[in-house]
PDB file of C-alpha atoms in Angstrom:
ATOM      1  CA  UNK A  29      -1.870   4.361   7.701  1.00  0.00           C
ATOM      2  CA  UNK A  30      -1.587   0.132   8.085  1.00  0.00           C
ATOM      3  CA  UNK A  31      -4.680  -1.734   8.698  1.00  0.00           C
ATOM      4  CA  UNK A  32      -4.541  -5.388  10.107  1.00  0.00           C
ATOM      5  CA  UNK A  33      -5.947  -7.921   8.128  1.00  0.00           C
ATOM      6  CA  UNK A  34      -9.369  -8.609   9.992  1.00  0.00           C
ATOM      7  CA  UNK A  35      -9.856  -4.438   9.866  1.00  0.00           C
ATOM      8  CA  UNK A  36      -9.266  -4.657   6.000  1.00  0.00           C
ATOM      9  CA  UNK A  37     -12.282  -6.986   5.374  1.00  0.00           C
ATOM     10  CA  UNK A  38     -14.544  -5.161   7.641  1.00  0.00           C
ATOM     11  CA  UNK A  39     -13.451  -1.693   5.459  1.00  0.00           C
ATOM     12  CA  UNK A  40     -14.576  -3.808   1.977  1.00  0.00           C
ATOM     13  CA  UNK A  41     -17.637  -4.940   3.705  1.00  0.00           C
ATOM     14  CA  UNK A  42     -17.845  -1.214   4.418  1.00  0.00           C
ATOM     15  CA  UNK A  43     -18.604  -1.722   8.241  1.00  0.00           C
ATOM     16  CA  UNK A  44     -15.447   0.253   9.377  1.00  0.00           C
ATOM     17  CA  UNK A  45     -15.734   3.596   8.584  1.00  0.00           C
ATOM     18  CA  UNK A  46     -13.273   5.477  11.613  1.00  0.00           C
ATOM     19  CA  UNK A  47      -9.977   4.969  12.727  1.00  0.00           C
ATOM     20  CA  UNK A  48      -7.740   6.005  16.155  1.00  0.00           C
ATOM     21  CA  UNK A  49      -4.017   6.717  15.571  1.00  0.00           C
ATOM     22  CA  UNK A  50      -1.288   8.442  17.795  1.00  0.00           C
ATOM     23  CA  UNK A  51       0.782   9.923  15.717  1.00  0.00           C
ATOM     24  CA  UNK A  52       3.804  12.939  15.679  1.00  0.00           C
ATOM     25  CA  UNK A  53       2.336  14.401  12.733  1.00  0.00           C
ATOM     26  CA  UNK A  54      -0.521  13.143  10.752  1.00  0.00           C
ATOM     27  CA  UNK A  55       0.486  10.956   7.691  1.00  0.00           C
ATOM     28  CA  UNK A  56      -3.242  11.472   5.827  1.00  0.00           C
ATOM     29  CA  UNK A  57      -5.327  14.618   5.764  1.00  0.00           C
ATOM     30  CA  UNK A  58      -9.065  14.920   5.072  1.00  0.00           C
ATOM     31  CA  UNK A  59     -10.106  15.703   1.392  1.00  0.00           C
ATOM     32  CA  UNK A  60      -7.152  13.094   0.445  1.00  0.00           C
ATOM     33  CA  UNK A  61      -7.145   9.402  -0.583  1.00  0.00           C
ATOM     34  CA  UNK A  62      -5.339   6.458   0.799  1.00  0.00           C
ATOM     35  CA  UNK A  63      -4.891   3.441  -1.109  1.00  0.00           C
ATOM     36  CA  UNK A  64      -5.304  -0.240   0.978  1.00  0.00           C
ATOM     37  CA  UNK A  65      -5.565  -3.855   0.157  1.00  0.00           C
ATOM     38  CA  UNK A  66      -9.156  -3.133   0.816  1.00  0.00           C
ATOM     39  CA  UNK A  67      -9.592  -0.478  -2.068  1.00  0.00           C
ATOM     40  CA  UNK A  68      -9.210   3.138  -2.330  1.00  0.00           C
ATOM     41  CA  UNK A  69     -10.603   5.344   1.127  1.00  0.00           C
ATOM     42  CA  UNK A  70     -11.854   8.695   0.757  1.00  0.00           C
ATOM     43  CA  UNK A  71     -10.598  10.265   3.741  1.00  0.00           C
ATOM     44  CA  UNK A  72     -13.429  12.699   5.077  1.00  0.00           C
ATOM     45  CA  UNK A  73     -12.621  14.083   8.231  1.00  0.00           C
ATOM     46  CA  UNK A  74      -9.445  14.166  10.980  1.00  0.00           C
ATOM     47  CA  UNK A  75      -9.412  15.622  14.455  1.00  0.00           C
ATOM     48  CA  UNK A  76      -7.385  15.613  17.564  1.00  0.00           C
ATOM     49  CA  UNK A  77      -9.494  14.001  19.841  1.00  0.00           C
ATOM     50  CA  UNK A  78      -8.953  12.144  23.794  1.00  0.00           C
ATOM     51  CA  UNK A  79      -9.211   8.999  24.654  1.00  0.00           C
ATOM     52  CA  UNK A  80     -12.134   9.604  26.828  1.00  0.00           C
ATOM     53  CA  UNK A  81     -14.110  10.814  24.182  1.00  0.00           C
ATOM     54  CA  UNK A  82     -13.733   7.773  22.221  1.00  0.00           C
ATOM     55  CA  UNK A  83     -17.699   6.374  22.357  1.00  0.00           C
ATOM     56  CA  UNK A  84     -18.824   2.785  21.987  1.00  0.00           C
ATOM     57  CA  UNK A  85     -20.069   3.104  19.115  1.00  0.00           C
ATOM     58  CA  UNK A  86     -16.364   5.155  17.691  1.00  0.00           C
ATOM     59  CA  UNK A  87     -14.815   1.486  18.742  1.00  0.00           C
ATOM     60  CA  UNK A  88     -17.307  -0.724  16.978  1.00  0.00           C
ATOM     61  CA  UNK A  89     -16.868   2.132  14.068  1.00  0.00           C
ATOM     62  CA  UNK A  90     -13.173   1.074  14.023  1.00  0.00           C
ATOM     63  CA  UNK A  91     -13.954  -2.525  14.470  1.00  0.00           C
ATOM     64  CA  UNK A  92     -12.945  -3.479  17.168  1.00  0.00           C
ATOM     65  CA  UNK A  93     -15.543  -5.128  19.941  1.00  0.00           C
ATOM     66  CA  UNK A  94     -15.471  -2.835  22.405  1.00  0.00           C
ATOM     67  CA  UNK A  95     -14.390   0.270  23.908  1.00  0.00           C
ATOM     68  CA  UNK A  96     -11.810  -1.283  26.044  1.00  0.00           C
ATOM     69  CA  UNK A  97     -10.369  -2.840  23.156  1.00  0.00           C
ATOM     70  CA  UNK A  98      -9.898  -0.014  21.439  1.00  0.00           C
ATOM     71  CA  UNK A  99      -8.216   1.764  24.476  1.00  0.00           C
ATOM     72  CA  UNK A 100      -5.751  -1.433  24.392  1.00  0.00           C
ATOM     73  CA  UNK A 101      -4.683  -0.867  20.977  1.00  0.00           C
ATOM     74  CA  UNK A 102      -3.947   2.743  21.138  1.00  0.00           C
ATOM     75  CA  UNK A 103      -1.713   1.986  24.509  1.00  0.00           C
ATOM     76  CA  UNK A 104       0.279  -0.025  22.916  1.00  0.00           C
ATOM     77  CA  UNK A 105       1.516   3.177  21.162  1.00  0.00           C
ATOM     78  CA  UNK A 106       1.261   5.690  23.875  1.00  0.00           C
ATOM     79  CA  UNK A 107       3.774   8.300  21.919  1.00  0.00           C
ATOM     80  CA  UNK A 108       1.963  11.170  19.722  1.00  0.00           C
ATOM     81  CA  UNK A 109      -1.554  13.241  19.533  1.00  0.00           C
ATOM     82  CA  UNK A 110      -4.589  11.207  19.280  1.00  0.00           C
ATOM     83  CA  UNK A 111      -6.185  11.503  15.924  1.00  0.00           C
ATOM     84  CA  UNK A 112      -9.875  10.190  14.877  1.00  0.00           C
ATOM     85  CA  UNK A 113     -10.069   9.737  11.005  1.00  0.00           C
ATOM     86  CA  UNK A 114     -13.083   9.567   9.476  1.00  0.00           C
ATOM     87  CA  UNK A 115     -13.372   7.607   6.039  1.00  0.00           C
ATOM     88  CA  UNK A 116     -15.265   6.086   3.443  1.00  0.00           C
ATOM     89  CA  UNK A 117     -14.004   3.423   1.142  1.00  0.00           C
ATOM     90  CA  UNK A 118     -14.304   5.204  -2.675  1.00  0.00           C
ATOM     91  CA  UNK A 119     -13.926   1.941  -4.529  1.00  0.00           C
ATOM     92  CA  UNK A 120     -11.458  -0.437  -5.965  1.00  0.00           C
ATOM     93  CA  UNK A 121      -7.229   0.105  -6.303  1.00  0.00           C
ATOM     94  CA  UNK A 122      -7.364   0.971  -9.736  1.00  0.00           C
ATOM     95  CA  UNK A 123      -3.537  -1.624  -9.597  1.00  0.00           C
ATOM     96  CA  UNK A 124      -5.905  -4.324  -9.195  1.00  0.00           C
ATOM     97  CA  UNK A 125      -7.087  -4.241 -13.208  1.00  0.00           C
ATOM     98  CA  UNK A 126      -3.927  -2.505 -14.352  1.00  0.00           C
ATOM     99  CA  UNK A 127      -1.516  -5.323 -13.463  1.00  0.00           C
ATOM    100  CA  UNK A 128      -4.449  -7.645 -14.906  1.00  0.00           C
ATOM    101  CA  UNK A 129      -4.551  -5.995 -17.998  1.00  0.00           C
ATOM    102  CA  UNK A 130      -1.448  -8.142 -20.438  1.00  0.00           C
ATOM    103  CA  UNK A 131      -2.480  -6.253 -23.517  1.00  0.00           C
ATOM    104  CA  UNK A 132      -0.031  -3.960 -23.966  1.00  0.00           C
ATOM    105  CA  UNK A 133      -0.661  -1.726 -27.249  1.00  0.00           C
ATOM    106  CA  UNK A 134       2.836  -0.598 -28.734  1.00  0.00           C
ATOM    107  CA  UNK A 135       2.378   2.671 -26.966  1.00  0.00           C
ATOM    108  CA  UNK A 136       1.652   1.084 -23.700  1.00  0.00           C
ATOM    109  CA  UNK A 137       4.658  -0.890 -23.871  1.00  0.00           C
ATOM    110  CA  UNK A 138       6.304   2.369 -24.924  1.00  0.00           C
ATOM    111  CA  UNK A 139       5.068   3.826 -21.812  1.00  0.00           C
ATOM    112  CA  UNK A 140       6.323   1.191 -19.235  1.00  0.00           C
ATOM    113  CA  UNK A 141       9.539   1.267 -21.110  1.00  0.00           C
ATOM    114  CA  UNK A 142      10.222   4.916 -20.680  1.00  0.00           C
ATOM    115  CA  UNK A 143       9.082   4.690 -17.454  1.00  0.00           C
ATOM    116  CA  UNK A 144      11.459   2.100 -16.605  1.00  0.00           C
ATOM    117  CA  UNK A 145      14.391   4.558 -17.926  1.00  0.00           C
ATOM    118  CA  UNK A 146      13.687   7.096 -16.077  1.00  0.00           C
ATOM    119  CA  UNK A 147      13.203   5.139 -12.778  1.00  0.00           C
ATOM    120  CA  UNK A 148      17.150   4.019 -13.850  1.00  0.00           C
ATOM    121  CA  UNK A 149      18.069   7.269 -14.453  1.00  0.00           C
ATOM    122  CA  UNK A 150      16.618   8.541 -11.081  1.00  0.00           C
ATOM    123  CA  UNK A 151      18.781   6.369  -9.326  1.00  0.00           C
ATOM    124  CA  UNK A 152      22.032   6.598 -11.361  1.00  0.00           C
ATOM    125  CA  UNK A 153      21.795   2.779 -11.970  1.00  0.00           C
ATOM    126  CA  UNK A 154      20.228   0.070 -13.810  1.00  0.00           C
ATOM    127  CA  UNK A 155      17.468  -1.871 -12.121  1.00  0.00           C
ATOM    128  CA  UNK A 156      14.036  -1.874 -12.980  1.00  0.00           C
ATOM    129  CA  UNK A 157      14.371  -4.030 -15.463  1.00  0.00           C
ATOM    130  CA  UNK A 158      16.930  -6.184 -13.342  1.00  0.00           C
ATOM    131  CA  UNK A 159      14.465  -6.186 -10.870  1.00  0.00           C
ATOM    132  CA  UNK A 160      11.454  -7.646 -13.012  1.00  0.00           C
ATOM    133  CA  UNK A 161      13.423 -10.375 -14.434  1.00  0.00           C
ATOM    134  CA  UNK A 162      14.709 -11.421 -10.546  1.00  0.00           C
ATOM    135  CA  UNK A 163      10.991 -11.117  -9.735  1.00  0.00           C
ATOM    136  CA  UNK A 164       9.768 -13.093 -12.695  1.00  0.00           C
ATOM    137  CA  UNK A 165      12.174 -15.898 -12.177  1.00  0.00           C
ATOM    138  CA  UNK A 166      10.415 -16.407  -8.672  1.00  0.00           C
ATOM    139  CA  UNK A 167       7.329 -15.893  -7.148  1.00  0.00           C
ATOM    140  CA  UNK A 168       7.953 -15.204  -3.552  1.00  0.00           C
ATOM    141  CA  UNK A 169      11.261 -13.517  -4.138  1.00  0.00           C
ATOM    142  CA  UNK A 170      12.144 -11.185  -1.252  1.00  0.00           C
ATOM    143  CA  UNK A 171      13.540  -7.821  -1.733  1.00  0.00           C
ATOM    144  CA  UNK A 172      16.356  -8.507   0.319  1.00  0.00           C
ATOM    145  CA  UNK A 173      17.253 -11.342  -2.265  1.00  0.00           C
ATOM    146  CA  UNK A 174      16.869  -9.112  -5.338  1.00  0.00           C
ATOM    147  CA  UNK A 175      18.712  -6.114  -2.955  1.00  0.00           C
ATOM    148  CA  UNK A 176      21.763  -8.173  -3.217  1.00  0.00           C
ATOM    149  CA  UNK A 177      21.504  -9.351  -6.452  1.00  0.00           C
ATOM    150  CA  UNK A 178      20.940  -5.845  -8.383  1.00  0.00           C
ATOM    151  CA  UNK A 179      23.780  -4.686  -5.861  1.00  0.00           C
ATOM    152  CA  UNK A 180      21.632  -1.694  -3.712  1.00  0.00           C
ATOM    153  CA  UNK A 181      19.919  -1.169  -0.188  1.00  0.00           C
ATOM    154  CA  UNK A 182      17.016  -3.055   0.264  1.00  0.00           C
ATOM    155  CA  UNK A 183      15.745  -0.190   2.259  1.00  0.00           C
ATOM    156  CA  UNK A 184      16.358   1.607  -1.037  1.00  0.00           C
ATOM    157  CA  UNK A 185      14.805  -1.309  -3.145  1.00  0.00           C
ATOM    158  CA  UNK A 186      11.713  -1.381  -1.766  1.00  0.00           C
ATOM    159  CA  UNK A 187       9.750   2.134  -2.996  1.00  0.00           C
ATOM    160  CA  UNK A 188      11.325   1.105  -5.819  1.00  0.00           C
ATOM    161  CA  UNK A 189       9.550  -1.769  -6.537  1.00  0.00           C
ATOM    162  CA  UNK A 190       6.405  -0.233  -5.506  1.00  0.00           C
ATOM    163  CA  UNK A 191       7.012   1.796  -8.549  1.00  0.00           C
ATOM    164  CA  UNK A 192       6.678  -1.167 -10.613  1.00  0.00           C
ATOM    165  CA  UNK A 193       3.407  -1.820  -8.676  1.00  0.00           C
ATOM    166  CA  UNK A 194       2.014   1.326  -9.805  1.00  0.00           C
ATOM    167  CA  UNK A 195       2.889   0.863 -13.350  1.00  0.00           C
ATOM    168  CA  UNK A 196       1.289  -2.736 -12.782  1.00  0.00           C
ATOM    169  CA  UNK A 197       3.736  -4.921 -13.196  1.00  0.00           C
ATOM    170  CA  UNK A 198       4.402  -6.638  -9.776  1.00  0.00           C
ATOM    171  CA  UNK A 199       2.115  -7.822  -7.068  1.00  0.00           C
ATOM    172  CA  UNK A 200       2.962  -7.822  -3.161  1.00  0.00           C
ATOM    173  CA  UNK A 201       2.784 -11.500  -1.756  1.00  0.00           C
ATOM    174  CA  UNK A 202       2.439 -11.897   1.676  1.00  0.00           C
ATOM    175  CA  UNK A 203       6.235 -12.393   1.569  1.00  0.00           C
ATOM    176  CA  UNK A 204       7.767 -11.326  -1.463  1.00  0.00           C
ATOM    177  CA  UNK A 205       6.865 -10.556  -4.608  1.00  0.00           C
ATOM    178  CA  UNK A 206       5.594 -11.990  -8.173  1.00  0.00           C
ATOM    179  CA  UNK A 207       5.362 -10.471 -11.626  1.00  0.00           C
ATOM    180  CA  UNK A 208       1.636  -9.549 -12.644  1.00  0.00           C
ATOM    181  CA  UNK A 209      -0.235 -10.462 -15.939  1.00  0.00           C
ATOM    182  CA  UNK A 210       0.747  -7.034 -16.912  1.00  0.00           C
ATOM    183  CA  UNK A 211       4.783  -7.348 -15.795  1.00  0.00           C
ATOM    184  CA  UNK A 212       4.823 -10.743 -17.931  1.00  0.00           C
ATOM    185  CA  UNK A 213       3.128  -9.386 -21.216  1.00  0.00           C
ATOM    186  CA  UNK A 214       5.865  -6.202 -21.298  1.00  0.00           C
ATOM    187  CA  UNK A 215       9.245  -8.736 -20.404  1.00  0.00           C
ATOM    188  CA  UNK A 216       8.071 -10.693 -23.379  1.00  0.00           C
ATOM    189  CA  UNK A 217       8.332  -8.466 -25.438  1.00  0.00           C
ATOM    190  CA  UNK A 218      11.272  -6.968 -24.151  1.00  0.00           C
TER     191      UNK A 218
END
């Protein structure tokens, strides 16, 4: 579930607590999490619901003005059921003071690094590390670029890296990539 920029802030200020989708099937459920640039929601509730039973107050809810609005956004995607997903944000993406953290103890480093096999391994190829050099050489670096230099999809490339991002190592730009605190501590001592 994507949230445009303006809808992220009002979620950390914690004045946007519902969302409207349309959607074939559901891509979060209630009792589960969802991790944004805004922090970590607690998903609470989700129901089918109709567009005339979205209220005023749903639409301010979901940050948006007014009703109309609302109505506006969700025809612009006129495919699927109509879901209402309540939420509360649950606190901070634990990534944020992972890929902050650049002491690595021996075993952490020992961690990443077995990580980083396996991730190869997975895939029948070598590129995680690959892939955090290309990153580190660059900030900005698009996956596309490092697609065609570690020879695979970038379609292919790109849960990939967010593997790294779990792990802490890389940060999303708002195009491209960089390595984080975290990536730069483990390459050096590589």
């Amino acid at each position: 579930m994507l949230f445009r920029k303006a809808i992220l802030y009002q979620i950390a200020k914690g004045d946007v607590t519902l969302a409207f989708r349309r959607w074939t099937r559901p891509t979060v459920k209630a009792g589960g999490s969802l991790r944004t640039a805004a922090g970590i929601l607690s998903i609470d509730a989700i129901e089918t619901t109709e567009a005339e039973d979205i209220s005023i107050e749903d639409a301010r809810r979901a940050g948006f003005p007014t009703r109309e609005a609302l109505l506006a956004e969700l025809d612009g995607r006129p495919d699927g059921t109509l879901y209402r997903i309540a939420f509360h944000r649950a606190g901070d993406d634990p990534r944020l003071s992972l890929r902050d953290d650049a002491t690595l103890a021996k075993s952490d480093w020992a961690m990443i690094a077995a990580r980083l096999a396996r991730f190869d391994e997975a895939a029948g190829q070598i590129w995680a590390e690959a892939t955090l050099r290309l990153i580190a050489s660059r900030d900005g670096i698009t996956a596309a670029e490092i697609a065609e230099q570690v020879g695979m999809d970038k379609l292919k490339l790109k849960p990939r890296i967010r593997k790294l991002k779990e792990l802490g190592l890389t940060e999303s730009l708002t195009v491209g990539y960089r390595l984080s605190p975290r990536g730069r501590s483990f390459l050096s001592q590589v």
